[in-house]
């Protein structure tokens, strides 16, 4: 094994350690789950597990891998069925499955905006969106979080500059933000996009399975799907499996198949992975109890925050993501450790993942959390912070 190690890399690791910010892979545990993104329990759903197996056997598919990229040998028949079902479920012309949410965002944002285009994105957008934007040739600016006034100010400023007037403007946001759990005023943003002829792109990673009567997400629940250029739906959260899809029209799908490098130059998902996506969607279409139970738990969590006097330290959220701001890496990690010692899996989110001073405990709520568990974990939190 090679023992040499670059000094520059060693310096960066030591700095992380000194800041009490060094990340390490956690061990699996049997604690009460307030950490995972498995919002409605689909990752543990045995019915979906068995239905996926039966589906593959019925189609006589006994293959472990895709065998190549989708443009070569990996575009197996399940892809076509899954993408057609997803498009129908989300009331859109087409869908294109990517290997992950990260791949979908990098592929979309690195290829669609062109050199003379402009991207305006929320300052809290996910790292995958920002990485994709960095890889594009378009000019980009971030606007203040959920601030439509700042967004319009940026649009006007760019349009008034005749020397660098953009060919196309893309407005980018998320329907539920992963570190705050809040939601922007999408009606206002879409009105702005229509006013200035811009194209709206919305990441719905943390909305699928949570919002809407069938867990279809925020955009559809507001009946705004026909006003959005592209949606990104990630399957590793509410759907409980893996992968993602970009939703849009047939022209967008054709463009991504030709120009999204994270799609073109990677091996496709295995038949089993795509079958799991399809069967999870079919379950979501008729699932009612888990979605309604999750919604009840979100309401109850917010009520308990008020009862225990914890509301001031929490970011406002009506989603399954609830965050208590506890500044300082060491302090927030200590409180997380105390909660874990009492049997609750609550994770600290430390800087630099969030800005310094915005460190937090991130509570993820699920349909399978009991109200008793919610009360107990918040009562413990109150004793640790007050």
JSON list of C-alpha atoms in Angstrom, two decimals, residues 149-304:
[
{"chain": "A", "resi": 149, "resn": "UNK", "atom": "CA", "xyz": [-38.22, 40.79, -4.35]},
{"chain": "A", "resi": 150, "resn": "UNK", "atom": "CA", "xyz": [-34.48, 40.12, -4.55]},
{"chain": "A", "resi": 151, "resn": "UNK", "atom": "CA", "xyz": [-35.09, 37.72, -7.44]},
{"chain": "A", "resi": 152, "resn": "UNK", "atom": "CA", "xyz": [-37.00, 40.35, -9.42]},
{"chain": "A", "resi": 153, "resn": "UNK", "atom": "CA", "xyz": [-34.31, 42.93, -8.65]},
{"chain": "A", "resi": 154, "resn": "UNK", "atom": "CA", "xyz": [-31.68, 40.60, -10.15]},
{"chain": "A", "resi": 155, "resn": "UNK", "atom": "CA", "xyz": [-33.80, 39.94, -13.23]},
{"chain": "A", "resi": 156, "resn": "UNK", "atom": "CA", "xyz": [-34.33, 43.66, -13.88]},
{"chain": "A", "resi": 157, "resn": "UNK", "atom": "CA", "xyz": [-30.64, 44.42, -13.39]},
{"chain": "A", "resi": 158, "resn": "UNK", "atom": "CA", "xyz": [-29.60, 41.82, -15.95]},
{"chain": "A", "resi": 159, "resn": "UNK", "atom": "CA", "xyz": [-32.24, 42.81, -18.50]},
{"chain": "A", "resi": 160, "resn": "UNK", "atom": "CA", "xyz": [-31.33, 46.50, -18.24]},
{"chain": "A", "resi": 161, "resn": "UNK", "atom": "CA", "xyz": [-27.71, 45.77, -19.17]},
{"chain": "A", "resi": 162, "resn": "UNK", "atom": "CA", "xyz": [-27.87, 45.92, -22.96]},
{"chain": "A", "resi": 163, "resn": "UNK", "atom": "CA", "xyz": [-24.25, 44.75, -23.31]},
{"chain": "A", "resi": 164, "resn": "UNK", "atom": "CA", "xyz": [-24.88, 41.42, -21.62]},
{"chain": "A", "resi": 165, "resn": "UNK", "atom": "CA", "xyz": [-28.61, 40.85, -21.97]},
{"chain": "A", "resi": 166, "resn": "UNK", "atom": "CA", "xyz": [-29.23, 37.09, -21.55]},
{"chain": "A", "resi": 167, "resn": "UNK", "atom": "CA", "xyz": [-30.76, 34.96, -24.29]},
{"chain": "A", "resi": 168, "resn": "UNK", "atom": "CA", "xyz": [-32.65, 32.83, -21.76]},
{"chain": "A", "resi": 169, "resn": "UNK", "atom": "CA", "xyz": [-33.26, 33.17, -18.02]},
{"chain": "A", "resi": 170, "resn": "UNK", "atom": "CA", "xyz": [-33.64, 30.13, -15.75]},
{"chain": "A", "resi": 171, "resn": "UNK", "atom": "CA", "xyz": [-35.07, 30.52, -12.24]},
{"chain": "A", "resi": 172, "resn": "UNK", "atom": "CA", "xyz": [-34.10, 27.67, -9.92]},
{"chain": "A", "resi": 173, "resn": "UNK", "atom": "CA", "xyz": [-35.47, 26.73, -6.52]},
{"chain": "A", "resi": 174, "resn": "UNK", "atom": "CA", "xyz": [-36.58, 23.75, -4.42]},
{"chain": "A", "resi": 175, "resn": "UNK", "atom": "CA", "xyz": [-40.11, 23.00, -3.28]},
{"chain": "A", "resi": 176, "resn": "UNK", "atom": "CA", "xyz": [-38.81, 21.80, 0.12]},
{"chain": "A", "resi": 177, "resn": "UNK", "atom": "CA", "xyz": [-35.32, 22.79, 1.23]},
{"chain": "A", "resi": 178, "resn": "UNK", "atom": "CA", "xyz": [-33.28, 19.96, 2.70]},
{"chain": "A", "resi": 179, "resn": "UNK", "atom": "CA", "xyz": [-31.60, 21.93, 5.49]},
{"chain": "A", "resi": 180, "resn": "UNK", "atom": "CA", "xyz": [-34.54, 24.14, 6.55]},
{"chain": "A", "resi": 181, "resn": "UNK", "atom": "CA", "xyz": [-37.60, 22.16, 5.49]},
{"chain": "A", "resi": 182, "resn": "UNK", "atom": "CA", "xyz": [-39.31, 25.33, 4.30]},
{"chain": "A", "resi": 183, "resn": "UNK", "atom": "CA", "xyz": [-41.11, 26.05, 1.03]},
{"chain": "A", "resi": 184, "resn": "UNK", "atom": "CA", "xyz": [-40.90, 29.15, -1.20]},
{"chain": "A", "resi": 185, "resn": "UNK", "atom": "CA", "xyz": [-43.90, 31.05, -2.55]},
{"chain": "A", "resi": 186, "resn": "UNK", "atom": "CA", "xyz": [-43.96, 29.12, -5.82]},
{"chain": "A", "resi": 187, "resn": "UNK", "atom": "CA", "xyz": [-46.98, 30.96, -7.20]},
{"chain": "A", "resi": 188, "resn": "UNK", "atom": "CA", "xyz": [-45.11, 34.27, -6.89]},
{"chain": "A", "resi": 189, "resn": "UNK", "atom": "CA", "xyz": [-41.94, 32.84, -8.45]},
{"chain": "A", "resi": 190, "resn": "UNK", "atom": "CA", "xyz": [-43.84, 31.36, -11.36]},
{"chain": "A", "resi": 191, "resn": "UNK", "atom": "CA", "xyz": [-45.64, 34.68, -11.88]},
{"chain": "A", "resi": 192, "resn": "UNK", "atom": "CA", "xyz": [-42.22, 36.34, -12.09]},
{"chain": "A", "resi": 193, "resn": "UNK", "atom": "CA", "xyz": [-41.01, 33.75, -14.57]},
{"chain": "A", "resi": 194, "resn": "UNK", "atom": "CA", "xyz": [-44.06, 34.42, -16.75]},
{"chain": "A", "resi": 195, "resn": "UNK", "atom": "CA", "xyz": [-43.69, 38.19, -16.42]},
{"chain": "A", "resi": 196, "resn": "UNK", "atom": "CA", "xyz": [-40.09, 38.13, -17.67]},
{"chain": "A", "resi": 197, "resn": "UNK", "atom": "CA", "xyz": [-40.29, 35.14, -20.01]},
{"chain": "A", "resi": 198, "resn": "UNK", "atom": "CA", "xyz": [-38.04, 33.01, -17.81]},
{"chain": "A", "resi": 199, "resn": "UNK", "atom": "CA", "xyz": [-37.98, 29.22, -17.42]},
{"chain": "A", "resi": 200, "resn": "UNK", "atom": "CA", "xyz": [-38.78, 27.76, -14.00]},
{"chain": "A", "resi": 201, "resn": "UNK", "atom": "CA", "xyz": [-36.90, 24.70, -12.65]},
{"chain": "A", "resi": 202, "resn": "UNK", "atom": "CA", "xyz": [-37.94, 23.15, -9.33]},
{"chain": "A", "resi": 203, "resn": "UNK", "atom": "CA", "xyz": [-36.22, 20.38, -7.37]},
{"chain": "A", "resi": 204, "resn": "UNK", "atom": "CA", "xyz": [-38.88, 18.31, -5.57]},
{"chain": "A", "resi": 205, "resn": "UNK", "atom": "CA", "xyz": [-36.56, 15.82, -3.84]},
{"chain": "A", "resi": 206, "resn": "UNK", "atom": "CA", "xyz": [-38.06, 16.27, -0.37]},
{"chain": "A", "resi": 207, "resn": "UNK", "atom": "CA", "xyz": [-41.67, 16.78, -1.51]},
{"chain": "A", "resi": 208, "resn": "UNK", "atom": "CA", "xyz": [-42.30, 13.43, -3.26]},
{"chain": "A", "resi": 209, "resn": "UNK", "atom": "CA", "xyz": [-44.31, 11.17, -0.97]},
{"chain": "A", "resi": 210, "resn": "UNK", "atom": "CA", "xyz": [-44.98, 14.03, 1.47]},
{"chain": "A", "resi": 211, "resn": "UNK", "atom": "CA", "xyz": [-47.13, 16.71, -0.24]},
{"chain": "A", "resi": 212, "resn": "UNK", "atom": "CA", "xyz": [-50.36, 16.19, -2.17]},
{"chain": "A", "resi": 213, "resn": "UNK", "atom": "CA", "xyz": [-53.14, 13.63, -1.82]},
{"chain": "A", "resi": 214, "resn": "UNK", "atom": "CA", "xyz": [-50.99, 10.95, -3.48]},
{"chain": "A", "resi": 215, "resn": "UNK", "atom": "CA", "xyz": [-47.60, 12.28, -2.40]},
{"chain": "A", "resi": 216, "resn": "UNK", "atom": "CA", "xyz": [-47.16, 13.82, -5.85]},
{"chain": "A", "resi": 217, "resn": "UNK", "atom": "CA", "xyz": [-45.25, 16.86, -4.59]},
{"chain": "A", "resi": 218, "resn": "UNK", "atom": "CA", "xyz": [-45.83, 20.58, -4.07]},
{"chain": "A", "resi": 219, "resn": "UNK", "atom": "CA", "xyz": [-45.98, 21.68, -7.73]},
{"chain": "A", "resi": 220, "resn": "UNK", "atom": "CA", "xyz": [-48.79, 19.29, -8.63]},
{"chain": "A", "resi": 221, "resn": "UNK", "atom": "CA", "xyz": [-50.68, 19.86, -5.40]},
{"chain": "A", "resi": 222, "resn": "UNK", "atom": "CA", "xyz": [-50.78, 23.55, -6.40]},
{"chain": "A", "resi": 223, "resn": "UNK", "atom": "CA", "xyz": [-51.71, 22.59, -10.00]},
{"chain": "A", "resi": 224, "resn": "UNK", "atom": "CA", "xyz": [-48.65, 24.41, -11.35]},
{"chain": "A", "resi": 225, "resn": "UNK", "atom": "CA", "xyz": [-47.14, 21.56, -13.38]},
{"chain": "A", "resi": 226, "resn": "UNK", "atom": "CA", "xyz": [-47.93, 23.19, -16.73]},
{"chain": "A", "resi": 227, "resn": "UNK", "atom": "CA", "xyz": [-46.08, 26.37, -15.74]},
{"chain": "A", "resi": 228, "resn": "UNK", "atom": "CA", "xyz": [-42.74, 24.72, -14.90]},
{"chain": "A", "resi": 229, "resn": "UNK", "atom": "CA", "xyz": [-40.02, 23.98, -17.45]},
{"chain": "A", "resi": 230, "resn": "UNK", "atom": "CA", "xyz": [-38.49, 21.09, -15.48]},
{"chain": "A", "resi": 231, "resn": "UNK", "atom": "CA", "xyz": [-38.95, 19.25, -12.20]},
{"chain": "A", "resi": 232, "resn": "UNK", "atom": "CA", "xyz": [-36.38, 16.99, -10.56]},
{"chain": "A", "resi": 233, "resn": "UNK", "atom": "CA", "xyz": [-37.87, 14.16, -8.49]},
{"chain": "A", "resi": 234, "resn": "UNK", "atom": "CA", "xyz": [-35.49, 12.11, -6.37]},
{"chain": "A", "resi": 235, "resn": "UNK", "atom": "CA", "xyz": [-36.43, 8.59, -5.30]},
{"chain": "A", "resi": 236, "resn": "UNK", "atom": "CA", "xyz": [-34.07, 8.12, -2.34]},
{"chain": "A", "resi": 237, "resn": "UNK", "atom": "CA", "xyz": [-36.31, 10.04, 0.06]},
{"chain": "A", "resi": 238, "resn": "UNK", "atom": "CA", "xyz": [-40.09, 9.58, 0.12]},
{"chain": "A", "resi": 239, "resn": "UNK", "atom": "CA", "xyz": [-40.05, 6.79, -2.47]},
{"chain": "A", "resi": 240, "resn": "UNK", "atom": "CA", "xyz": [-37.59, 4.77, -0.37]},
{"chain": "A", "resi": 241, "resn": "UNK", "atom": "CA", "xyz": [-35.36, 3.50, -3.18]},
{"chain": "A", "resi": 242, "resn": "UNK", "atom": "CA", "xyz": [-32.73, 5.10, -5.45]},
{"chain": "A", "resi": 243, "resn": "UNK", "atom": "CA", "xyz": [-32.43, 7.18, -8.60]},
{"chain": "A", "resi": 244, "resn": "UNK", "atom": "CA", "xyz": [-34.20, 10.31, -9.86]},
{"chain": "A", "resi": 245, "resn": "UNK", "atom": "CA", "xyz": [-36.15, 11.61, -12.84]},
{"chain": "A", "resi": 246, "resn": "UNK", "atom": "CA", "xyz": [-36.23, 14.89, -14.72]},
{"chain": "A", "resi": 247, "resn": "UNK", "atom": "CA", "xyz": [-39.80, 15.75, -15.69]},
{"chain": "A", "resi": 248, "resn": "UNK", "atom": "CA", "xyz": [-40.55, 17.95, -18.71]},
{"chain": "A", "resi": 249, "resn": "UNK", "atom": "CA", "xyz": [-41.58, 17.82, -22.33]},
{"chain": "A", "resi": 250, "resn": "UNK", "atom": "CA", "xyz": [-40.33, 15.40, -24.99]},
{"chain": "A", "resi": 251, "resn": "UNK", "atom": "CA", "xyz": [-37.86, 17.96, -26.34]},
{"chain": "A", "resi": 252, "resn": "UNK", "atom": "CA", "xyz": [-36.19, 18.28, -22.94]},
{"chain": "A", "resi": 253, "resn": "UNK", "atom": "CA", "xyz": [-35.93, 14.50, -22.66]},
{"chain": "A", "resi": 254, "resn": "UNK", "atom": "CA", "xyz": [-34.38, 14.25, -26.13]},
{"chain": "A", "resi": 255, "resn": "UNK", "atom": "CA", "xyz": [-31.93, 17.03, -25.30]},
{"chain": "A", "resi": 256, "resn": "UNK", "atom": "CA", "xyz": [-30.80, 15.39, -22.06]},
{"chain": "A", "resi": 257, "resn": "UNK", "atom": "CA", "xyz": [-30.37, 12.00, -23.75]},
{"chain": "A", "resi": 258, "resn": "UNK", "atom": "CA", "xyz": [-28.00, 13.72, -26.18]},
{"chain": "A", "resi": 259, "resn": "UNK", "atom": "CA", "xyz": [-26.17, 16.25, -24.02]},
{"chain": "A", "resi": 260, "resn": "UNK", "atom": "CA", "xyz": [-26.39, 15.41, -20.28]},
{"chain": "A", "resi": 261, "resn": "UNK", "atom": "CA", "xyz": [-23.01, 13.84, -19.63]},
{"chain": "A", "resi": 262, "resn": "UNK", "atom": "CA", "xyz": [-24.07, 12.26, -16.31]},
{"chain": "A", "resi": 263, "resn": "UNK", "atom": "CA", "xyz": [-26.70, 10.36, -18.32]},
{"chain": "A", "resi": 264, "resn": "UNK", "atom": "CA", "xyz": [-24.72, 9.56, -21.48]},
{"chain": "A", "resi": 265, "resn": "UNK", "atom": "CA", "xyz": [-21.50, 8.36, -19.89]},
{"chain": "A", "resi": 266, "resn": "UNK", "atom": "CA", "xyz": [-22.67, 6.06, -17.11]},
{"chain": "A", "resi": 267, "resn": "UNK", "atom": "CA", "xyz": [-23.95, 2.51, -16.78]},
{"chain": "A", "resi": 268, "resn": "UNK", "atom": "CA", "xyz": [-27.73, 2.36, -16.38]},
{"chain": "A", "resi": 269, "resn": "UNK", "atom": "CA", "xyz": [-29.50, 1.23, -13.24]},
{"chain": "A", "resi": 270, "resn": "UNK", "atom": "CA", "xyz": [-30.06, -2.50, -12.85]},
{"chain": "A", "resi": 271, "resn": "UNK", "atom": "CA", "xyz": [-33.46, -3.99, -13.80]},
{"chain": "A", "resi": 272, "resn": "UNK", "atom": "CA", "xyz": [-34.10, -4.58, -10.09]},
{"chain": "A", "resi": 273, "resn": "UNK", "atom": "CA", "xyz": [-33.46, -0.91, -9.24]},
{"chain": "A", "resi": 274, "resn": "UNK", "atom": "CA", "xyz": [-35.81, 0.38, -11.95]},
{"chain": "A", "resi": 275, "resn": "UNK", "atom": "CA", "xyz": [-38.46, -2.21, -11.06]},
{"chain": "A", "resi": 276, "resn": "UNK", "atom": "CA", "xyz": [-38.30, -1.01, -7.44]},
{"chain": "A", "resi": 277, "resn": "UNK", "atom": "CA", "xyz": [-38.89, 2.57, -8.64]},
{"chain": "A", "resi": 278, "resn": "UNK", "atom": "CA", "xyz": [-41.89, 1.45, -10.72]},
{"chain": "A", "resi": 279, "resn": "UNK", "atom": "CA", "xyz": [-43.47, -0.63, -7.94]},
{"chain": "A", "resi": 280, "resn": "UNK", "atom": "CA", "xyz": [-42.87, 2.14, -5.40]},
{"chain": "A", "resi": 281, "resn": "UNK", "atom": "CA", "xyz": [-44.69, 4.60, -7.66]},
{"chain": "A", "resi": 282, "resn": "UNK", "atom": "CA", "xyz": [-47.57, 2.15, -8.12]},
{"chain": "A", "resi": 283, "resn": "UNK", "atom": "CA", "xyz": [-47.80, 1.81, -4.33]},
{"chain": "A", "resi": 284, "resn": "UNK", "atom": "CA", "xyz": [-47.66, 5.60, -3.91]},
{"chain": "A", "resi": 285, "resn": "UNK", "atom": "CA", "xyz": [-50.56, 5.99, -6.34]},
{"chain": "A", "resi": 286, "resn": "UNK", "atom": "CA", "xyz": [-52.89, 4.13, -4.00]},
{"chain": "A", "resi": 287, "resn": "UNK", "atom": "CA", "xyz": [-51.20, 4.81, -0.66]},
{"chain": "A", "resi": 288, "resn": "UNK", "atom": "CA", "xyz": [-53.30, 6.91, 1.72]},
{"chain": "A", "resi": 289, "resn": "UNK", "atom": "CA", "xyz": [-52.67, 5.84, 5.32]},
{"chain": "A", "resi": 290, "resn": "UNK", "atom": "CA", "xyz": [-48.90, 6.44, 5.48]},
{"chain": "A", "resi": 291, "resn": "UNK", "atom": "CA", "xyz": [-49.14, 9.86, 3.79]},
{"chain": "A", "resi": 292, "resn": "UNK", "atom": "CA", "xyz": [-51.96, 11.01, 6.08]},
{"chain": "A", "resi": 293, "resn": "UNK", "atom": "CA", "xyz": [-50.18, 9.66, 9.17]},
{"chain": "A", "resi": 294, "resn": "UNK", "atom": "CA", "xyz": [-47.05, 11.58, 8.22]},
{"chain": "A", "resi": 295, "resn": "UNK", "atom": "CA", "xyz": [-49.06, 14.78, 7.78]},
{"chain": "A", "resi": 296, "resn": "UNK", "atom": "CA", "xyz": [-50.62, 14.25, 11.23]},
{"chain": "A", "resi": 297, "resn": "UNK", "atom": "CA", "xyz": [-47.18, 13.73, 12.75]},
{"chain": "A", "resi": 298, "resn": "UNK", "atom": "CA", "xyz": [-45.92, 16.98, 11.19]},
{"chain": "A", "resi": 299, "resn": "UNK", "atom": "CA", "xyz": [-48.85, 18.88, 12.74]},
{"chain": "A", "resi": 300, "resn": "UNK", "atom": "CA", "xyz": [-48.30, 17.18, 16.11]},
{"chain": "A", "resi": 301, "resn": "UNK", "atom": "CA", "xyz": [-44.54, 17.94, 16.07]},
{"chain": "A", "resi": 302, "resn": "UNK", "atom": "CA", "xyz": [-45.28, 21.63, 15.50]},
{"chain": "A", "resi": 303, "resn": "UNK", "atom": "CA", "xyz": [-47.85, 21.64, 18.31]},
{"chain": "A", "resi": 304, "resn": "UNK", "atom": "CA", "xyz": [-45.36, 20.03, 20.70]}
]
